[in-house]
PDB file of C-alpha atoms in Angstrom:
ATOM      1  CA  MET A 342     105.556  75.933 102.084  1.00 42.00           C
ATOM      2  CA  THR A 343     102.129  77.001 103.003  1.00 43.00           C
ATOM      3  CA  ILE A 344     100.428  80.422 103.119  1.00 47.00           C
ATOM      4  CA  VAL A 345      99.727  81.970 106.262  1.00 48.00           C
ATOM      5  CA  PRO A 346      97.085  84.565 106.811  1.00 45.00           C
ATOM      6  CA  THR A 347      98.800  87.588 108.791  1.00 46.00           C
ATOM      7  CA  GLY A 348      95.350  88.830 110.297  1.00 42.00           C
ATOM      8  CA  THR A 349      96.856  92.029 109.583  1.00 39.00           C
ATOM      9  CA  ASP A 350      94.428  94.869 108.024  1.00 39.00           C
ATOM     10  CA  ILE A 351      96.132  98.267 106.841  1.00 38.00           C
ATOM     11  CA  PRO A 352      92.889 100.751 107.419  1.00 38.00           C
ATOM     12  CA  ALA A 353      91.526 103.273 105.033  1.00 39.00           C
ATOM     13  CA  ALA A 354      93.225 107.178 105.440  1.00 40.00           C
ATOM     14  CA  ALA A 355      91.025 109.241 107.654  1.00 37.00           C
ATOM     15  CA  PRO A 356      88.901 111.457 105.504  1.00 43.00           C
ATOM     16  CA  ALA A 357      90.670 115.099 104.319  1.00 42.00           C
ATOM     17  CA  GLY A 358      86.820 116.768 105.158  1.00 49.00           C
ATOM     18  CA  LYS A 359      83.538 115.615 105.469  1.00 67.00           C
ATOM     19  CA  GLY A 360      81.878 113.759 102.552  1.00 89.00           C
ATOM     20  CA  VAL A 361      83.388 112.605  99.453  1.00 96.00           C
ATOM     21  CA  GLY A 362      83.980 115.594  97.740  1.00 96.00           C
ATOM     22  CA  PRO A 363      87.121 116.672  99.512  1.00 96.00           C
ATOM     23  CA  LEU A 364      88.317 112.883  99.305  1.00 95.00           C
ATOM     24  CA  LEU A 365      88.067 112.818  95.624  1.00 96.00           C
ATOM     25  CA  ARG A 366      89.797 116.087  95.662  1.00 96.00           C
ATOM     26  CA  ALA A 367      92.759 115.101  97.539  1.00 94.00           C
ATOM     27  CA  TRP A 368      93.108 111.997  94.822  1.00 94.00           C
ATOM     28  CA  ARG A 369      92.954 114.560  91.842  1.00 96.00           C
ATOM     29  CA  GLU A 370      95.599 116.739  93.435  1.00 94.00           C
ATOM     30  CA  ARG A 371      97.388 113.826  94.477  1.00 91.00           C
ATOM     31  CA  ARG A 372      97.491 112.489  90.727  1.00 93.00           C
ATOM     32  CA  ARG A 373      97.990 116.422  89.323  1.00 94.00           C
ATOM     33  CA  VAL A 374      95.204 115.711  87.278  1.00 96.00           C
ATOM     34  CA  SER A 375      92.886 119.102  86.206  1.00 97.00           C
ATOM     35  CA  GLN A 376      88.839 118.946  86.995  1.00 97.00           C
ATOM     36  CA  LEU A 377      89.098 119.392  83.233  1.00 97.00           C
ATOM     37  CA  GLU A 378      90.825 116.440  82.374  1.00 97.00           C
ATOM     38  CA  LEU A 379      89.436 114.063  84.883  1.00 97.00           C
ATOM     39  CA  ALA A 380      85.862 115.327  82.961  1.00 97.00           C
ATOM     40  CA  LEU A 381      86.837 114.342  79.884  1.00 96.00           C
ATOM     41  CA  ARG A 382      88.544 110.913  80.824  1.00 96.00           C
ATOM     42  CA  ALA A 383      85.439 110.078  82.701  1.00 96.00           C
ATOM     43  CA  ASP A 384      82.965 111.537  80.130  1.00 95.00           C
ATOM     44  CA  SER A 385      81.679 114.142  82.583  1.00 95.00           C
ATOM     45  CA  SER A 386      82.033 117.939  82.586  1.00 96.00           C
ATOM     46  CA  ALA A 387      84.427 119.765  84.850  1.00 96.00           C
ATOM     47  CA  ARG A 388      81.699 121.918  86.318  1.00 96.00           C
ATOM     48  CA  HIS A 389      80.292 118.674  87.287  1.00 97.00           C
ATOM     49  CA  ILE A 390      83.543 117.738  88.882  1.00 97.00           C
ATOM     50  CA  SER A 391      83.574 120.934  90.713  1.00 97.00           C
ATOM     51  CA  PHE A 392      80.216 120.590  92.128  1.00 97.00           C
ATOM     52  CA  VAL A 393      81.103 116.866  93.580  1.00 97.00           C
ATOM     53  CA  GLU A 394      84.271 118.242  94.795  1.00 97.00           C
ATOM     54  CA  THR A 395      82.793 121.274  96.893  1.00 95.00           C
ATOM     55  CA  GLY A 396      79.780 118.955  97.815  1.00 94.00           C
ATOM     56  CA  ARG A 397      76.969 121.068  95.867  1.00 94.00           C
ATOM     57  CA  SER A 398      76.554 117.886  94.297  1.00 94.00           C
ATOM     58  CA  ARG A 399      75.806 114.285  95.000  1.00 95.00           C
ATOM     59  CA  PRO A 400      77.812 111.894  92.771  1.00 96.00           C
ATOM     60  CA  SER A 401      76.182 108.516  91.768  1.00 96.00           C
ATOM     61  CA  GLU A 402      77.896 105.115  92.922  1.00 97.00           C
ATOM     62  CA  GLU A 403      78.838 104.526  89.510  1.00 97.00           C
ATOM     63  CA  MET A 404      80.444 108.047  89.132  1.00 97.00           C
ATOM     64  CA  VAL A 405      82.222 107.308  92.243  1.00 97.00           C
ATOM     65  CA  LEU A 406      83.851 104.375  90.983  1.00 97.00           C
ATOM     66  CA  ARG A 407      84.196 105.571  87.673  1.00 97.00           C
ATOM     67  CA  LEU A 408      86.193 108.882  89.162  1.00 97.00           C
ATOM     68  CA  ALA A 409      88.279 106.436  91.285  1.00 97.00           C
ATOM     69  CA  GLU A 410      89.146 104.148  88.160  1.00 96.00           C
ATOM     70  CA  HIS A 411      90.353 106.822  86.413  1.00 96.00           C
ATOM     71  CA  LEU A 412      92.681 108.413  89.573  1.00 96.00           C
ATOM     72  CA  ASP A 413      93.708 104.812  90.145  1.00 93.00           C
ATOM     73  CA  VAL A 414      92.893 104.688  93.479  1.00 94.00           C
ATOM     74  CA  PRO A 415      93.494 101.902  95.356  1.00 93.00           C
ATOM     75  CA  VAL A 416      90.670  99.340  95.796  1.00 95.00           C
ATOM     76  CA  ARG A 417      90.393  99.683  99.802  1.00 94.00           C
ATOM     77  CA  GLU A 418      90.201 103.483  99.351  1.00 94.00           C
ATOM     78  CA  ARG A 419      87.781 103.144  96.675  1.00 96.00           C
ATOM     79  CA  ASN A 420      85.513 101.399  99.308  1.00 96.00           C
ATOM     80  CA  SER A 421      86.377 104.498 101.272  1.00 94.00           C
ATOM     81  CA  LEU A 422      85.010 106.910  98.626  1.00 96.00           C
ATOM     82  CA  LEU A 423      81.723 105.011  98.190  1.00 97.00           C
ATOM     83  CA  LEU A 424      81.014 105.370 102.094  1.00 96.00           C
ATOM     84  CA  ALA A 425      81.607 108.504 102.100  1.00 96.00           C
ATOM     85  CA  ALA A 426      79.323 109.288  99.803  1.00 96.00           C
ATOM     86  CA  GLY A 427      76.465 107.439 101.343  1.00 95.00           C
ATOM     87  CA  TYR A 428      76.819 104.213  99.464  1.00 97.00           C
ATOM     88  CA  ALA A 429      77.649 100.197 100.765  1.00 97.00           C
ATOM     89  CA  PRO A 430      81.527  99.510  99.736  1.00 96.00           C
ATOM     90  CA  HIS A 431      81.873  97.897  96.573  1.00 96.00           C
ATOM     91  CA  TYR A 432      84.676  95.350  96.920  1.00 97.00           C
ATOM     92  CA  PRO A 433      84.655  92.308  99.631  1.00 97.00           C
ATOM     93  CA  GLU A 434      87.515  91.990 101.557  1.00 96.00           C
ATOM     94  CA  THR A 435      87.968  88.143 101.970  1.00 97.00           C
ATOM     95  CA  PRO A 436      90.361  86.650 104.751  1.00 96.00           C
ATOM     96  CA  LEU A 437      93.171  84.629 102.705  1.00 94.00           C
ATOM     97  CA  ASP A 438      92.250  81.757 104.576  1.00 94.00           C
ATOM     98  CA  ASP A 439      88.717  81.658 103.469  1.00 97.00           C
ATOM     99  CA  PRO A 440      87.560  78.512 101.550  1.00 97.00           C
ATOM    100  CA  ALA A 441      86.781  81.232  98.752  1.00 96.00           C
ATOM    101  CA  LEU A 442      90.391  81.967  97.857  1.00 96.00           C
ATOM    102  CA  ASP A 443      91.329  78.649  97.594  1.00 96.00           C
ATOM    103  CA  ALA A 444      92.298  78.795  94.100  1.00 96.00           C
ATOM    104  CA  LEU A 445      94.235  81.787  94.478  1.00 96.00           C
ATOM    105  CA  ARG A 446      96.236  80.127  97.529  1.00 95.00           C
ATOM    106  CA  GLU A 447      96.938  77.168  95.498  1.00 96.00           C
ATOM    107  CA  GLY A 448      97.932  78.923  92.377  1.00 96.00           C
ATOM    108  CA  LEU A 449     100.097  81.358  94.281  1.00 97.00           C
ATOM    109  CA  GLU A 450     101.748  77.745  96.062  1.00 96.00           C
ATOM    110  CA  ARG A 451     102.389  76.638  92.372  1.00 96.00           C
ATOM    111  CA  LEU A 452     103.576  79.756  90.986  1.00 96.00           C
ATOM    112  CA  ILE A 453     106.311  80.333  93.512  1.00 97.00           C
ATOM    113  CA  GLN A 454     107.335  76.438  94.208  1.00 96.00           C
ATOM    114  CA  GLY A 455     107.819  76.634  90.140  1.00 96.00           C
ATOM    115  CA  TYR A 456     109.944  79.495  90.643  1.00 96.00           C
ATOM    116  CA  GLU A 457     112.539  77.730  92.464  1.00 96.00           C
ATOM    117  CA  PRO A 458     115.610  77.004  93.182  1.00 96.00           C
ATOM    118  CA  TYR A 459     115.636  80.879  92.812  1.00 97.00           C
ATOM    119  CA  PRO A 460     113.808  82.888  95.770  1.00 98.00           C
ATOM    120  CA  ALA A 461     110.059  84.126  95.708  1.00 98.00           C
ATOM    121  CA  LEU A 462     107.720  84.905  98.249  1.00 98.00           C
ATOM    122  CA  VAL A 463     104.007  86.898  98.600  1.00 98.00           C
ATOM    123  CA  VAL A 464     103.583  89.466 100.735  1.00 97.00           C
ATOM    124  CA  ASP A 465     100.682  91.902 101.596  1.00 95.00           C
ATOM    125  CA  ALA A 466     100.123  95.630 101.903  1.00 93.00           C
ATOM    126  CA  GLY A 467     102.271  95.847 104.527  1.00 94.00           C
ATOM    127  CA  TYR A 468     105.062  93.754 103.697  1.00 96.00           C
ATOM    128  CA  ASP A 469     104.299  91.007 105.503  1.00 96.00           C
ATOM    129  CA  VAL A 470     105.059  87.354 104.434  1.00 97.00           C
ATOM    130  CA  VAL A 471     101.988  85.537 103.584  1.00 96.00           C
ATOM    131  CA  ALA A 472     103.753  82.590 101.331  1.00 96.00           C
ATOM    132  CA  ALA A 473     107.857  82.019 100.590  1.00 97.00           C
ATOM    133  CA  ASN A 474     109.531  79.176  98.858  1.00 97.00           C
ATOM    134  CA  ARG A 475     112.779  77.194  99.760  1.00 95.00           C
ATOM    135  CA  GLY A 476     114.800  80.103  97.772  1.00 96.00           C
ATOM    136  CA  ILE A 477     113.831  82.730 100.475  1.00 96.00           C
ATOM    137  CA  THR A 478     114.415  80.132 103.280  1.00 94.00           C
ATOM    138  CA  MET A 479     118.014  79.693 102.129  1.00 93.00           C
ATOM    139  CA  LEU A 480     118.362  83.516 102.095  1.00 94.00           C
ATOM    140  CA  LEU A 481     117.595  83.723 106.045  1.00 94.00           C
ATOM    141  CA  ASP A 482     120.003  81.520 106.745  1.00 90.00           C
ATOM    142  CA  GLY A 483     121.694  82.960 110.168  1.00 89.00           C
ATOM    143  CA  VAL A 484     118.800  85.058 110.999  1.00 94.00           C
ATOM    144  CA  PRO A 485     117.913  84.668 114.547  1.00 93.00           C
ATOM    145  CA  GLU A 486     114.781  82.962 115.794  1.00 93.00           C
ATOM    146  CA  SER A 487     113.640  86.289 117.288  1.00 90.00           C
ATOM    147  CA  LEU A 488     112.974  87.636 113.961  1.00 92.00           C
ATOM    148  CA  LEU A 489     111.521  84.532 112.161  1.00 94.00           C
ATOM    149  CA  GLN A 490     108.438  84.693 114.543  1.00 91.00           C
ATOM    150  CA  PRO A 491     105.095  85.186 112.875  1.00 90.00           C
ATOM    151  CA  PRO A 492     104.208  87.524 111.410  1.00 90.00           C
ATOM    152  CA  LEU A 493     107.441  87.958 109.399  1.00 94.00           C
ATOM    153  CA  ASN A 494     107.706  91.351 107.905  1.00 96.00           C
ATOM    154  CA  ALA A 495     110.104  91.633 104.492  1.00 97.00           C
ATOM    155  CA  MET A 496     111.294  94.730 105.706  1.00 97.00           C
ATOM    156  CA  ARG A 497     112.421  94.268 109.119  1.00 96.00           C
ATOM    157  CA  LEU A 498     114.117  90.551 107.908  1.00 96.00           C
ATOM    158  CA  THR A 499     115.913  92.692 105.446  1.00 96.00           C
ATOM    159  CA  LEU A 500     116.970  95.873 107.055  1.00 97.00           C
ATOM    160  CA  HIS A 501     117.098  94.897 110.882  1.00 96.00           C
ATOM    161  CA  PRO A 502     120.883  94.895 111.953  1.00 95.00           C
ATOM    162  CA  ARG A 503     120.700  91.221 113.197  1.00 95.00           C
ATOM    163  CA  GLY A 504     118.559  90.262 110.194  1.00 95.00           C
ATOM    164  CA  MET A 505     120.011  90.151 106.075  1.00 96.00           C
ATOM    165  CA  ALA A 506     121.584  93.463 106.633  1.00 96.00           C
ATOM    166  CA  PRO A 507     124.878  92.514 107.567  1.00 95.00           C
ATOM    167  CA  ARG A 508     125.472  89.983 104.740  1.00 95.00           C
ATOM    168  CA  ILE A 509     123.876  92.513 101.983  1.00 96.00           C
ATOM    169  CA  ARG A 510     127.585  93.852 100.502  1.00 95.00           C
ATOM    170  CA  ASN A 511     125.587  96.902  98.725  1.00 95.00           C
ATOM    171  CA  LEU A 512     123.692  97.632 101.587  1.00 95.00           C
ATOM    172  CA  ARG A 513     123.098 101.320 101.013  1.00 94.00           C
ATOM    173  CA  GLU A 514     122.135 100.929  97.930  1.00 94.00           C
ATOM    174  CA  TRP A 515     119.691  98.292  98.667  1.00 96.00           C
ATOM    175  CA  ARG A 516     118.346 100.128 101.625  1.00 96.00           C
ATOM    176  CA  GLY A 517     117.837 103.346  99.922  1.00 95.00           C
ATOM    177  CA  HIS A 518     116.177 101.176  96.863  1.00 95.00           C
ATOM    178  CA  LEU A 519     113.739  99.724  99.682  1.00 96.00           C
ATOM    179  CA  LEU A 520     112.846 102.797 101.627  1.00 96.00           C
ATOM    180  CA  THR A 521     111.775 104.596  98.086  1.00 95.00           C
ATOM    181  CA  GLN A 522     109.841 102.004  97.428  1.00 94.00           C
ATOM    182  CA  MET A 523     108.079 102.344 100.636  1.00 95.00           C
ATOM    183  CA  GLU A 524     107.635 106.064 100.225  1.00 94.00           C
ATOM    184  CA  ARG A 525     105.926 105.567  97.184  1.00 90.00           C
ATOM    185  CA  GLN A 526     103.343 103.026  98.910  1.00 89.00           C
ATOM    186  CA  ILE A 527     102.847 105.271 101.891  1.00 89.00           C
ATOM    187  CA  ALA A 528     101.650 108.047  99.117  1.00 83.00           C
ATOM    188  CA  LEU A 529      99.585 105.846  97.475  1.00 81.00           C
ATOM    189  CA  HIS A 530      97.893 104.097 100.882  1.00 78.00           C
ATOM    190  CA  ARG A 531      98.460 106.684 102.990  1.00 75.00           C
ATOM    191  CA  SER A 532      98.659 103.910 106.006  1.00 84.00           C
ATOM    192  CA  GLU A 533      99.588 104.661 109.220  1.00 90.00           C
ATOM    193  CA  PRO A 534     100.839 101.205 109.971  1.00 92.00           C
ATOM    194  CA  LEU A 535     102.855 101.262 106.639  1.00 94.00           C
ATOM    195  CA  ARG A 536     104.194 104.914 107.957  1.00 95.00           C
ATOM    196  CA  ALA A 537     105.041 103.229 111.403  1.00 96.00           C
ATOM    197  CA  LEU A 538     106.933 100.014 109.595  1.00 96.00           C
ATOM    198  CA  TYR A 539     108.853 102.459 107.269  1.00 97.00           C
ATOM    199  CA  GLU A 540     109.923 104.952 110.424  1.00 97.00           C
ATOM    200  CA  GLU A 541     110.857 101.966 112.425  1.00 97.00           C
ATOM    201  CA  VAL A 542     113.506 100.778 109.588  1.00 97.00           C
ATOM    202  CA  ALA A 543     114.450 103.819 108.641  1.00 96.00           C
ATOM    203  CA  ALA A 544     115.873 104.235 111.669  1.00 96.00           C
ATOM    204  CA  TYR A 545     117.748 100.996 112.118  1.00 95.00           C
ATOM    205  CA  PRO A 546     121.354 102.289 111.521  1.00 89.00           C
ATOM    206  CA  ALA A 547     122.794 103.104 108.004  1.00 81.00           C
ATOM    207  CA  PRO A 548     125.645 101.361 106.849  1.00 72.00           C
ATOM    208  CA  GLU A 549     129.462 103.009 106.279  1.00 66.00           C
ATOM    209  CA  THR A 550     130.263 103.173 102.442  1.00 50.00           C
ATOM    210  CA  VAL A 551     133.430 101.538 101.833  1.00 43.00           C
ATOM    211  CA  ASP A 552     135.488 101.582  98.587  1.00 40.00           C
ATOM    212  CA  GLY A 553     133.571  99.768  95.320  1.00 44.00           C
ATOM    213  CA  GLY A 554     129.844 100.978  96.576  1.00 45.00           C
ATOM    214  CA  ASP A 555     129.771  97.756  98.937  1.00 47.00           C
ATOM    215  CA  SER A 556     128.827  98.069 103.027  1.00 42.00           C
ATOM    216  CA  GLY A 557     130.352  96.545 105.441  1.00 41.00           C
ATOM    217  CA  ASN A 558     133.551  94.517 105.783  1.00 37.00           C
ATOM    218  CA  TYR A 559     133.460  91.190 104.350  1.00 34.00           C
ATOM    219  CA  GLY A 560     136.403  88.652 103.348  1.00 34.00           C
ATOM    220  CA  ASP A 561     137.148  86.810 100.060  1.00 37.00           C
ATOM    221  CA  SER A 562     134.329  85.253  98.650  1.00 39.00           C
ATOM    222  CA  GLY A 563     135.633  82.682  96.574  1.00 42.00           C
ATOM    223  CA  ASP A 564     133.307  82.861  93.578  1.00 44.00           C
ATOM    224  CA  GLU A 565     132.091  86.102  93.950  1.00 45.00           C
ATOM    225  CA  PRO A 566     131.236  87.411  90.602  1.00 45.00           C
ATOM    226  CA  SER A 567     133.491  90.053  88.610  1.00 46.00           C
ATOM    227  CA  PRO A 568     133.318  93.477  89.385  1.00 52.00           C
ATOM    228  CA  SER A 569     132.510  93.752  85.410  1.00 55.00           C
ATOM    229  CA  VAL A 570     129.493  91.892  85.198  1.00 57.00           C
ATOM    230  CA  PRO A 571     126.642  94.335  83.141  1.00 60.00           C
ATOM    231  CA  TYR A 572     123.821  94.141  85.746  1.00 66.00           C
ATOM    232  CA  PHE A 573     120.485  95.370  83.913  1.00 76.00           C
ATOM    233  CA  ALA A 574     119.043  96.720  87.350  1.00 85.00           C
ATOM    234  CA  LEU A 575     120.216  97.051  90.909  1.00 93.00           C
ATOM    235  CA  PRO A 576     120.995  93.804  91.928  1.00 94.00           C
ATOM    236  CA  MET A 577     120.965  92.800  95.914  1.00 96.00           C
ATOM    237  CA  ARG A 578     124.281  91.446  96.585  1.00 96.00           C
ATOM    238  CA  ILE A 579     124.294  88.937  99.664  1.00 96.00           C
ATOM    239  CA  GLU A 580     126.646  86.725 100.794  1.00 96.00           C
ATOM    240  CA  HIS A 581     126.030  83.267 101.477  1.00 94.00           C
ATOM    241  CA  ASP A 582     127.886  80.448 102.553  1.00 91.00           C
ATOM    242  CA  GLY A 583     131.157  82.070 101.626  1.00 91.00           C
ATOM    243  CA  ARG A 584     130.119  83.535  98.148  1.00 94.00           C
ATOM    244  CA  VAL A 585     128.682  86.406  97.298  1.00 96.00           C
ATOM    245  CA  LEU A 586     125.024  85.982  95.367  1.00 96.00           C
ATOM    246  CA  SER A 587     123.675  89.038  93.085  1.00 96.00           C
ATOM    247  CA  PHE A 588     119.446  89.093  92.430  1.00 97.00           C
ATOM    248  CA  VAL A 589     117.617  91.446  90.576  1.00 96.00           C
ATOM    249  CA  SER A 590     114.002  91.587  91.934  1.00 95.00           C
ATOM    250  CA  SER A 591     110.667  92.063  90.547  1.00 95.00           C
ATOM    251  CA  ILE A 592     107.211  92.866  91.906  1.00 95.00           C
ATOM    252  CA  SER A 593     103.680  90.991  90.607  1.00 96.00           C
ATOM    253  CA  THR A 594     100.558  92.306  91.593  1.00 95.00           C
ATOM    254  CA  PHE A 595      97.082  90.922  90.099  1.00 94.00           C
ATOM    255  CA  ASN A 596      95.083  93.035  87.061  1.00 92.00           C
ATOM    256  CA  THR A 597      91.736  94.441  87.845  1.00 90.00           C
ATOM    257  CA  PRO A 598      91.579  93.030  91.353  1.00 92.00           C
ATOM    258  CA  MET A 599      87.570  92.604  92.955  1.00 95.00           C
ATOM    259  CA  ASP A 600      89.004  92.157  96.408  1.00 97.00           C
ATOM    260  CA  VAL A 601      90.491  94.276  99.139  1.00 96.00           C
ATOM    261  CA  THR A 602      92.898  91.610 100.050  1.00 96.00           C
ATOM    262  CA  VAL A 603      93.766  90.457  96.491  1.00 97.00           C
ATOM    263  CA  SER A 604      94.286  94.012  95.470  1.00 95.00           C
ATOM    264  CA  GLU A 605      97.181  94.088  97.930  1.00 95.00           C
ATOM    265  CA  LEU A 606      98.750  91.138  97.317  1.00 97.00           C
ATOM    266  CA  ALA A 607     102.548  91.131  95.925  1.00 97.00           C
ATOM    267  CA  ILE A 608     104.370  88.497  94.538  1.00 98.00           C
ATOM    268  CA  GLU A 609     108.343  89.471  94.396  1.00 97.00           C
ATOM    269  CA  THR A 610     110.715  87.177  92.625  1.00 97.00           C
ATOM    270  CA  PHE A 611     114.660  87.389  92.471  1.00 97.00           C
ATOM    271  CA  LEU A 612     116.415  86.583  89.654  1.00 96.00           C
ATOM    272  CA  PRO A 613     120.321  85.798  89.645  1.00 96.00           C
ATOM    273  CA  ALA A 614     122.069  88.633  88.027  1.00 94.00           C
ATOM    274  CA  ASP A 615     124.701  86.941  87.001  1.00 94.00           C
ATOM    275  CA  PRO A 616     125.884  83.085  85.860  1.00 94.00           C
ATOM    276  CA  ALA A 617     127.631  82.409  89.086  1.00 95.00           C
ATOM    277  CA  THR A 618     124.764  83.095  90.817  1.00 96.00           C
ATOM    278  CA  ALA A 619     122.397  80.896  88.746  1.00 96.00           C
ATOM    279  CA  LYS A 620     124.858  78.070  88.579  1.00 95.00           C
ATOM    280  CA  TYR A 621     125.249  78.189  92.453  1.00 95.00           C
ATOM    281  CA  LEU A 622     121.674  78.118  92.917  1.00 95.00           C
ATOM    282  CA  HIS A 623     120.950  75.071  90.492  1.00 93.00           C
ATOM    283  CA  ALA A 624     123.701  72.942  92.130  1.00 92.00           C
ATOM    284  CA  LEU A 625     122.019  73.653  95.334  1.00 85.00           C
ATOM    285  CA  GLY A 626     118.652  72.282  93.999  1.00 71.00           C
ATOM    286  CA  ASP A 627     119.865  69.296  92.617  1.00 67.00           C
TER     287      ASP A 627
END
């Protein structure tokens, strides 16, 4: 397994107006925070926040960063705010294959390899796969080579009608979960490439719902877990080698990232949702 830089940049959103003021106001309104509440958080005054938003006052570099932090503005967009205010970007954007990120890459490799035999992968802000372990390779069995050409895209691989989608037993529910996840990311990042990806995968044929909440017509699966299994989160139930495996996913990001590239990486791990799935994966790994 190697980490592969995708070279895909997610550009900052176009300004809502000239200067930093309209951009800060747009972020404040998106977060549903009043000028007074933001002022209290940032140790300022509502009057000063109003002056900044209307362009009557130019915020200091420190103030721009402070307001961005309290509005939970993504790191890439914080640089955009600084540029709009007339300052240099504060956060570097280091290519993933740069020697400066050697420790990061090695750590990610150890992390997802250590998660085997369970699937785990690392994606960037556009859901392009930059690293994956052997558990993910197992889930991709049967996916045509045309979809496995780099850069691999996790959303496209999962939802494409010739990808994993035909083997996902509860595709309607899992598809809804993924599209909602993408909608939240679009609202946060306002990324045109991400919106284009969303429109592409959302246009893939939606599955028909059949009895039991599963989608598609499938035969008996031998070790399929009992419907009485008390799932603690929405599982992805996928066919593999005549069995139905169930996974719940968890997504992790880095705390307080100081680099744009690092801020946009996400580690997704798939935990067996029932004993039969765990037993089968461990048997494969023996």
